[in-house]
Amino acid sequence: QVGSNKRQSFCARYRNWRSCVVSHETAKKMTEETPPLTKPTFWKVGKIKPEEKGVNVMVKCIKAPEAVAGSDSLKEAVCGDETGTVIMSLRNEAHADICTVGASIRVQNATVRMVKGHIRLVADKWSAFKPASEPLDFTVKEDNDISATEYELEDDRA
């Protein structure tokens, strides 16, 4: 009896399942009509704030990656643009190989993580971290280090 009630409720919910099936021709038309991907919007380093996600920046490396104490695979490098510098956390050895002093780098879909109250721009496995298609022609503003600013978590319950 219990099994038949389950079967009846399943059949009642999905009795019109044939109307939901998409034909091969319709599916093909749907894939042909998909709009092209939008071009990424690149930010300036000076505009990066805590807890940002999906950060896209074009930067130059000004300090080579160095291993972080207490971690085997994590390295940190200093990169920046004409608005400021930020510490990049590199989780992949291939990313560290790309990041040489003076290299122009395109970073897409990076994440901001807070480390002891300071900003770190993390390039993980979901990020695109590649050499820029052409060299960037700007001088890096080294006196505006956004990773040097300490942020404090506010308590909203006050």
mmCIF file with all atom_site columns, C-alpha atoms in Angstrom:
data_model
loop_
_atom_site.group_PDB
_atom_site.id
_atom_site.type_symbol
_atom_site.label_atom_id
_atom_site.label_alt_id
_atom_site.label_comp_id
_atom_site.label_asym_id
_atom_site.label_entity_id
_atom_site.label_seq_id
_atom_site.pdbx_PDB_ins_code
_atom_site.Cartn_x
_atom_site.Cartn_y
_atom_site.Cartn_z
_atom_site.occupancy
_atom_site.B_iso_or_equiv
_atom_site.pdbx_formal_charge
_atom_site.auth_seq_id
_atom_site.auth_comp_id
_atom_site.auth_asym_id
_atom_site.auth_atom_id
_atom_site.pdbx_PDB_model_num
ATOM 1   C CA . GLN A 1 1   ? 0.000  0.000  0.000   1.00 0.00 ? 1   GLN A CA 1
ATOM 2   C CA . VAL A 1 2   ? 2.746  2.468  0.921   1.00 0.00 ? 2   VAL A CA 1
ATOM 3   C CA . GLY A 1 3   ? 4.641  1.768  -2.296  1.00 0.00 ? 3   GLY A CA 1
ATOM 4   C CA . SER A 1 4   ? 1.553  2.285  -4.441  1.00 0.00 ? 4   SER A CA 1
ATOM 5   C CA . ASN A 1 5   ? 0.885  5.694  -2.841  1.00 0.00 ? 5   ASN A CA 1
ATOM 6   C CA . LYS A 1 6   ? 4.409  6.789  -3.734  1.00 0.00 ? 6   LYS A CA 1
ATOM 7   C CA . ARG A 1 7   ? 3.942  5.557  -7.278  1.00 0.00 ? 7   ARG A CA 1
ATOM 8   C CA . GLN A 1 8   ? 0.636  7.389  -7.621  1.00 0.00 ? 8   GLN A CA 1
ATOM 9   C CA . SER A 1 9   ? 2.046  10.682 -6.377  1.00 0.00 ? 9   SER A CA 1
ATOM 10  C CA . PHE A 1 10  ? 5.021  10.321 -8.719  1.00 0.00 ? 10  PHE A CA 1
ATOM 11  C CA . CYS A 1 11  ? 2.728  9.602  -11.677 1.00 0.00 ? 11  CYS A CA 1
ATOM 12  C CA . ALA A 1 12  ? 0.444  12.508 -10.753 1.00 0.00 ? 12  ALA A CA 1
ATOM 13  C CA . ARG A 1 13  ? 3.356  14.944 -10.697 1.00 0.00 ? 13  ARG A CA 1
ATOM 14  C CA . TYR A 1 14  ? 4.928  13.730 -13.933 1.00 0.00 ? 14  TYR A CA 1
ATOM 15  C CA . ARG A 1 15  ? 1.909  12.660 -15.983 1.00 0.00 ? 15  ARG A CA 1
ATOM 16  C CA . ASN A 1 16  ? 2.625  15.324 -18.617 1.00 0.00 ? 16  ASN A CA 1
ATOM 17  C CA . TRP A 1 17  ? 6.309  14.471 -18.971 1.00 0.00 ? 17  TRP A CA 1
ATOM 18  C CA . ARG A 1 18  ? 6.001  14.158 -22.742 1.00 0.00 ? 18  ARG A CA 1
ATOM 19  C CA . SER A 1 19  ? 5.258  17.873 -23.005 1.00 0.00 ? 19  SER A CA 1
ATOM 20  C CA . CYS A 1 20  ? 8.571  18.641 -21.256 1.00 0.00 ? 20  CYS A CA 1
ATOM 21  C CA . VAL A 1 21  ? 10.774 16.637 -23.600 1.00 0.00 ? 21  VAL A CA 1
ATOM 22  C CA . VAL A 1 22  ? 12.765 18.814 -26.005 1.00 0.00 ? 22  VAL A CA 1
ATOM 23  C CA . SER A 1 23  ? 13.397 17.456 -29.473 1.00 0.00 ? 23  SER A CA 1
ATOM 24  C CA . HIS A 1 24  ? 16.899 17.249 -30.912 1.00 0.00 ? 24  HIS A CA 1
ATOM 25  C CA . GLU A 1 25  ? 16.121 19.972 -33.473 1.00 0.00 ? 25  GLU A CA 1
ATOM 26  C CA . THR A 1 26  ? 14.837 22.353 -30.796 1.00 0.00 ? 26  THR A CA 1
ATOM 27  C CA . ALA A 1 27  ? 17.907 21.744 -28.637 1.00 0.00 ? 27  ALA A CA 1
ATOM 28  C CA . LYS A 1 28  ? 20.160 22.424 -31.631 1.00 0.00 ? 28  LYS A CA 1
ATOM 29  C CA . LYS A 1 29  ? 18.385 25.746 -32.306 1.00 0.00 ? 29  LYS A CA 1
ATOM 30  C CA . MET A 1 30  ? 18.735 26.719 -28.643 1.00 0.00 ? 30  MET A CA 1
ATOM 31  C CA . THR A 1 31  ? 22.497 26.178 -28.721 1.00 0.00 ? 31  THR A CA 1
ATOM 32  C CA . GLU A 1 32  ? 22.873 28.122 -31.968 1.00 0.00 ? 32  GLU A CA 1
ATOM 33  C CA . GLU A 1 33  ? 20.980 31.095 -30.549 1.00 0.00 ? 33  GLU A CA 1
ATOM 34  C CA . THR A 1 34  ? 23.077 31.480 -27.395 1.00 0.00 ? 34  THR A CA 1
ATOM 35  C CA . PRO A 1 35  ? 24.600 34.962 -27.207 1.00 0.00 ? 35  PRO A CA 1
ATOM 36  C CA . PRO A 1 36  ? 28.386 35.306 -27.391 1.00 0.00 ? 36  PRO A CA 1
ATOM 37  C CA . LEU A 1 37  ? 30.360 35.586 -24.163 1.00 0.00 ? 37  LEU A CA 1
ATOM 38  C CA . THR A 1 38  ? 30.760 39.103 -22.810 1.00 0.00 ? 38  THR A CA 1
ATOM 39  C CA . LYS A 1 39  ? 34.226 40.584 -22.566 1.00 0.00 ? 39  LYS A CA 1
ATOM 40  C CA . PRO A 1 40  ? 35.583 40.872 -19.019 1.00 0.00 ? 40  PRO A CA 1
ATOM 41  C CA . THR A 1 41  ? 35.664 44.249 -17.297 1.00 0.00 ? 41  THR A CA 1
ATOM 42  C CA . PHE A 1 42  ? 39.095 44.901 -15.853 1.00 0.00 ? 42  PHE A CA 1
ATOM 43  C CA . TRP A 1 43  ? 39.394 46.785 -12.569 1.00 0.00 ? 43  TRP A CA 1
ATOM 44  C CA . LYS A 1 44  ? 42.151 48.939 -11.191 1.00 0.00 ? 44  LYS A CA 1
ATOM 45  C CA . VAL A 1 45  ? 44.060 47.611 -8.196  1.00 0.00 ? 45  VAL A CA 1
ATOM 46  C CA . GLY A 1 46  ? 43.193 50.717 -6.161  1.00 0.00 ? 46  GLY A CA 1
ATOM 47  C CA . LYS A 1 47  ? 39.459 49.822 -6.363  1.00 0.00 ? 47  LYS A CA 1
ATOM 48  C CA . ILE A 1 48  ? 39.820 46.350 -4.792  1.00 0.00 ? 48  ILE A CA 1
ATOM 49  C CA . LYS A 1 49  ? 37.942 46.015 -1.500  1.00 0.00 ? 49  LYS A CA 1
ATOM 50  C CA . PRO A 1 50  ? 37.702 43.214 1.102   1.00 0.00 ? 50  PRO A CA 1
ATOM 51  C CA . GLU A 1 51  ? 35.682 40.075 0.290   1.00 0.00 ? 51  GLU A CA 1
ATOM 52  C CA . GLU A 1 52  ? 35.471 40.801 -3.465  1.00 0.00 ? 52  GLU A CA 1
ATOM 53  C CA . LYS A 1 53  ? 34.955 37.907 -5.879  1.00 0.00 ? 53  LYS A CA 1
ATOM 54  C CA . GLY A 1 54  ? 35.441 37.673 -9.621  1.00 0.00 ? 54  GLY A CA 1
ATOM 55  C CA . VAL A 1 55  ? 38.198 40.287 -9.723  1.00 0.00 ? 55  VAL A CA 1
ATOM 56  C CA . ASN A 1 56  ? 39.731 40.942 -13.169 1.00 0.00 ? 56  ASN A CA 1
ATOM 57  C CA . VAL A 1 57  ? 42.945 43.006 -13.277 1.00 0.00 ? 57  VAL A CA 1
ATOM 58  C CA . MET A 1 58  ? 45.867 43.675 -15.609 1.00 0.00 ? 58  MET A CA 1
ATOM 59  C CA . VAL A 1 59  ? 49.032 43.974 -13.507 1.00 0.00 ? 59  VAL A CA 1
ATOM 60  C CA . LYS A 1 60  ? 52.793 44.019 -13.637 1.00 0.00 ? 60  LYS A CA 1
ATOM 61  C CA . CYS A 1 61  ? 54.845 41.902 -11.260 1.00 0.00 ? 61  CYS A CA 1
ATOM 62  C CA . ILE A 1 62  ? 57.255 44.008 -9.210  1.00 0.00 ? 62  ILE A CA 1
ATOM 63  C CA . LYS A 1 63  ? 58.466 41.384 -6.732  1.00 0.00 ? 63  LYS A CA 1
ATOM 64  C CA . ALA A 1 64  ? 59.082 37.717 -7.552  1.00 0.00 ? 64  ALA A CA 1
ATOM 65  C CA . PRO A 1 65  ? 57.034 35.010 -5.797  1.00 0.00 ? 65  PRO A CA 1
ATOM 66  C CA . GLU A 1 66  ? 58.329 33.851 -2.431  1.00 0.00 ? 66  GLU A CA 1
ATOM 67  C CA . ALA A 1 67  ? 57.276 30.754 -0.505  1.00 0.00 ? 67  ALA A CA 1
ATOM 68  C CA . VAL A 1 68  ? 54.990 31.368 2.468   1.00 0.00 ? 68  VAL A CA 1
ATOM 69  C CA . ALA A 1 69  ? 56.137 29.917 5.790   1.00 0.00 ? 69  ALA A CA 1
ATOM 70  C CA . GLY A 1 70  ? 53.973 27.009 6.896   1.00 0.00 ? 70  GLY A CA 1
ATOM 71  C CA . SER A 1 71  ? 52.698 26.106 3.425   1.00 0.00 ? 71  SER A CA 1
ATOM 72  C CA . ASP A 1 72  ? 54.275 23.892 0.802   1.00 0.00 ? 72  ASP A CA 1
ATOM 73  C CA . SER A 1 73  ? 52.496 25.138 -2.314  1.00 0.00 ? 73  SER A CA 1
ATOM 74  C CA . LEU A 1 74  ? 51.503 28.740 -1.498  1.00 0.00 ? 74  LEU A CA 1
ATOM 75  C CA . LYS A 1 75  ? 53.641 31.596 -2.824  1.00 0.00 ? 75  LYS A CA 1
ATOM 76  C CA . GLU A 1 76  ? 53.147 35.346 -2.645  1.00 0.00 ? 76  GLU A CA 1
ATOM 77  C CA . ALA A 1 77  ? 54.219 37.993 -5.157  1.00 0.00 ? 77  ALA A CA 1
ATOM 78  C CA . VAL A 1 78  ? 53.680 41.756 -5.285  1.00 0.00 ? 78  VAL A CA 1
ATOM 79  C CA . CYS A 1 79  ? 51.889 43.008 -8.390  1.00 0.00 ? 79  CYS A CA 1
ATOM 80  C CA . GLY A 1 80  ? 50.338 46.324 -9.294  1.00 0.00 ? 80  GLY A CA 1
ATOM 81  C CA . ASP A 1 81  ? 49.178 48.891 -11.801 1.00 0.00 ? 81  ASP A CA 1
ATOM 82  C CA . GLU A 1 82  ? 49.103 52.691 -12.057 1.00 0.00 ? 82  GLU A CA 1
ATOM 83  C CA . THR A 1 83  ? 46.718 52.951 -9.060  1.00 0.00 ? 83  THR A CA 1
ATOM 84  C CA . GLY A 1 84  ? 48.495 50.748 -6.505  1.00 0.00 ? 84  GLY A CA 1
ATOM 85  C CA . THR A 1 85  ? 49.981 47.379 -5.550  1.00 0.00 ? 85  THR A CA 1
ATOM 86  C CA . VAL A 1 86  ? 48.586 44.231 -3.984  1.00 0.00 ? 86  VAL A CA 1
ATOM 87  C CA . ILE A 1 87  ? 50.021 40.966 -2.683  1.00 0.00 ? 87  ILE A CA 1
ATOM 88  C CA . MET A 1 88  ? 48.998 38.079 -4.959  1.00 0.00 ? 88  MET A CA 1
ATOM 89  C CA . SER A 1 89  ? 48.686 34.617 -3.402  1.00 0.00 ? 89  SER A CA 1
ATOM 90  C CA . LEU A 1 90  ? 49.599 31.993 -5.981  1.00 0.00 ? 90  LEU A CA 1
ATOM 91  C CA . ARG A 1 91  ? 48.424 28.443 -5.330  1.00 0.00 ? 91  ARG A CA 1
ATOM 92  C CA . ASN A 1 92  ? 49.781 26.905 -8.506  1.00 0.00 ? 92  ASN A CA 1
ATOM 93  C CA . GLU A 1 93  ? 53.416 26.400 -9.523  1.00 0.00 ? 93  GLU A CA 1
ATOM 94  C CA . ALA A 1 94  ? 52.550 27.353 -13.115 1.00 0.00 ? 94  ALA A CA 1
ATOM 95  C CA . HIS A 1 95  ? 51.238 30.706 -11.864 1.00 0.00 ? 95  HIS A CA 1
ATOM 96  C CA . ALA A 1 96  ? 54.485 31.296 -9.981  1.00 0.00 ? 96  ALA A CA 1
ATOM 97  C CA . ASP A 1 97  ? 56.487 30.558 -13.145 1.00 0.00 ? 97  ASP A CA 1
ATOM 98  C CA . ILE A 1 98  ? 54.547 33.219 -15.080 1.00 0.00 ? 98  ILE A CA 1
ATOM 99  C CA . CYS A 1 99  ? 55.035 35.830 -12.359 1.00 0.00 ? 99  CYS A CA 1
ATOM 100 C CA . THR A 1 100 ? 58.559 37.138 -12.976 1.00 0.00 ? 100 THR A CA 1
ATOM 101 C CA . VAL A 1 101 ? 59.705 40.685 -12.195 1.00 0.00 ? 101 VAL A CA 1
ATOM 102 C CA . GLY A 1 102 ? 58.475 43.057 -14.914 1.00 0.00 ? 102 GLY A CA 1
ATOM 103 C CA . ALA A 1 103 ? 56.034 40.550 -16.434 1.00 0.00 ? 103 ALA A CA 1
ATOM 104 C CA . SER A 1 104 ? 52.659 41.839 -17.653 1.00 0.00 ? 104 SER A CA 1
ATOM 105 C CA . ILE A 1 105 ? 49.911 39.557 -16.333 1.00 0.00 ? 105 ILE A CA 1
ATOM 106 C CA . ARG A 1 106 ? 46.181 39.183 -16.980 1.00 0.00 ? 106 ARG A CA 1
ATOM 107 C CA . VAL A 1 107 ? 44.285 37.911 -13.915 1.00 0.00 ? 107 VAL A CA 1
ATOM 108 C CA . GLN A 1 108 ? 40.615 36.936 -14.236 1.00 0.00 ? 108 GLN A CA 1
ATOM 109 C CA . ASN A 1 109 ? 38.155 35.616 -11.662 1.00 0.00 ? 109 ASN A CA 1
ATOM 110 C CA . ALA A 1 110 ? 40.490 36.131 -8.711  1.00 0.00 ? 110 ALA A CA 1
ATOM 111 C CA . THR A 1 111 ? 39.175 36.274 -5.144  1.00 0.00 ? 111 THR A CA 1
ATOM 112 C CA . VAL A 1 112 ? 40.058 38.638 -2.311  1.00 0.00 ? 112 VAL A CA 1
ATOM 113 C CA . ARG A 1 113 ? 40.858 36.842 0.943   1.00 0.00 ? 113 ARG A CA 1
ATOM 114 C CA . MET A 1 114 ? 41.635 38.520 4.208   1.00 0.00 ? 114 MET A CA 1
ATOM 115 C CA . VAL A 1 115 ? 44.814 37.348 5.959   1.00 0.00 ? 115 VAL A CA 1
ATOM 116 C CA . LYS A 1 116 ? 45.196 38.791 9.452   1.00 0.00 ? 116 LYS A CA 1
ATOM 117 C CA . GLY A 1 117 ? 43.120 41.817 8.401   1.00 0.00 ? 117 GLY A CA 1
ATOM 118 C CA . HIS A 1 118 ? 45.076 42.479 5.183   1.00 0.00 ? 118 HIS A CA 1
ATOM 119 C CA . ILE A 1 119 ? 43.955 42.008 1.580   1.00 0.00 ? 119 ILE A CA 1
ATOM 120 C CA . ARG A 1 120 ? 45.393 39.165 -0.514  1.00 0.00 ? 120 ARG A CA 1
ATOM 121 C CA . LEU A 1 121 ? 44.341 38.695 -4.137  1.00 0.00 ? 121 LEU A CA 1
ATOM 122 C CA . VAL A 1 122 ? 44.176 34.910 -4.592  1.00 0.00 ? 122 VAL A CA 1
ATOM 123 C CA . ALA A 1 123 ? 44.682 33.240 -7.963  1.00 0.00 ? 123 ALA A CA 1
ATOM 124 C CA . ASP A 1 124 ? 43.403 29.701 -7.400  1.00 0.00 ? 124 ASP A CA 1
ATOM 125 C CA . LYS A 1 125 ? 42.369 26.886 -9.739  1.00 0.00 ? 125 LYS A CA 1
ATOM 126 C CA . TRP A 1 126 ? 39.269 28.806 -10.856 1.00 0.00 ? 126 TRP A CA 1
ATOM 127 C CA . SER A 1 127 ? 41.285 31.862 -11.909 1.00 0.00 ? 127 SER A CA 1
ATOM 128 C CA . ALA A 1 128 ? 42.805 32.635 -15.274 1.00 0.00 ? 128 ALA A CA 1
ATOM 129 C CA . PHE A 1 129 ? 46.381 33.762 -14.638 1.00 0.00 ? 129 PHE A CA 1
ATOM 130 C CA . LYS A 1 130 ? 48.142 34.302 -17.960 1.00 0.00 ? 130 LYS A CA 1
ATOM 131 C CA . PRO A 1 131 ? 50.697 36.598 -19.544 1.00 0.00 ? 131 PRO A CA 1
ATOM 132 C CA . ALA A 1 132 ? 49.089 39.695 -21.066 1.00 0.00 ? 132 ALA A CA 1
ATOM 133 C CA . SER A 1 133 ? 48.649 39.610 -24.841 1.00 0.00 ? 133 SER A CA 1
ATOM 134 C CA . GLU A 1 134 ? 50.833 42.710 -25.142 1.00 0.00 ? 134 GLU A CA 1
ATOM 135 C CA . PRO A 1 135 ? 53.190 44.384 -22.633 1.00 0.00 ? 135 PRO A CA 1
ATOM 136 C CA . LEU A 1 136 ? 51.562 46.904 -20.309 1.00 0.00 ? 136 LEU A CA 1
ATOM 137 C CA . ASP A 1 137 ? 53.005 50.404 -20.602 1.00 0.00 ? 137 ASP A CA 1
ATOM 138 C CA . PHE A 1 138 ? 52.504 52.057 -17.243 1.00 0.00 ? 138 PHE A CA 1
ATOM 139 C CA . THR A 1 139 ? 54.622 52.654 -14.181 1.00 0.00 ? 139 THR A CA 1
ATOM 140 C CA . VAL A 1 140 ? 53.432 50.882 -11.065 1.00 0.00 ? 140 VAL A CA 1
ATOM 141 C CA . LYS A 1 141 ? 52.388 53.161 -8.200  1.00 0.00 ? 141 LYS A CA 1
ATOM 142 C CA . GLU A 1 142 ? 54.294 51.485 -5.383  1.00 0.00 ? 142 GLU A CA 1
ATOM 143 C CA . ASP A 1 143 ? 53.378 53.978 -2.662  1.00 0.00 ? 143 ASP A CA 1
ATOM 144 C CA . ASN A 1 144 ? 49.707 52.845 -2.585  1.00 0.00 ? 144 ASN A CA 1
ATOM 145 C CA . ASP A 1 145 ? 49.924 49.294 -1.208  1.00 0.00 ? 145 ASP A CA 1
ATOM 146 C CA . ILE A 1 146 ? 46.344 48.143 -0.573  1.00 0.00 ? 146 ILE A CA 1
ATOM 147 C CA . SER A 1 147 ? 47.638 45.041 1.206   1.00 0.00 ? 147 SER A CA 1
ATOM 148 C CA . ALA A 1 148 ? 49.320 47.235 3.814   1.00 0.00 ? 148 ALA A CA 1
ATOM 149 C CA . THR A 1 149 ? 45.968 48.654 4.964   1.00 0.00 ? 149 THR A CA 1
ATOM 150 C CA . GLU A 1 150 ? 44.589 46.723 7.916   1.00 0.00 ? 150 GLU A CA 1
ATOM 151 C CA . TYR A 1 151 ? 40.842 46.170 7.919   1.00 0.00 ? 151 TYR A CA 1
ATOM 152 C CA . GLU A 1 152 ? 38.898 45.406 11.061  1.00 0.00 ? 152 GLU A CA 1
ATOM 153 C CA . LEU A 1 153 ? 35.724 43.337 11.168  1.00 0.00 ? 153 LEU A CA 1
ATOM 154 C CA . GLU A 1 154 ? 32.927 45.426 12.643  1.00 0.00 ? 154 GLU A CA 1
ATOM 155 C CA . ASP A 1 155 ? 30.322 44.009 14.999  1.00 0.00 ? 155 ASP A CA 1
ATOM 156 C CA . ASP A 1 156 ? 26.820 44.998 13.810  1.00 0.00 ? 156 ASP A CA 1
ATOM 157 C CA . ARG A 1 157 ? 25.134 43.906 17.074  1.00 0.00 ? 157 ARG A CA 1
ATOM 158 C CA . ALA A 1 158 ? 26.088 47.120 18.891  1.00 0.00 ? 158 ALA A CA 1
#
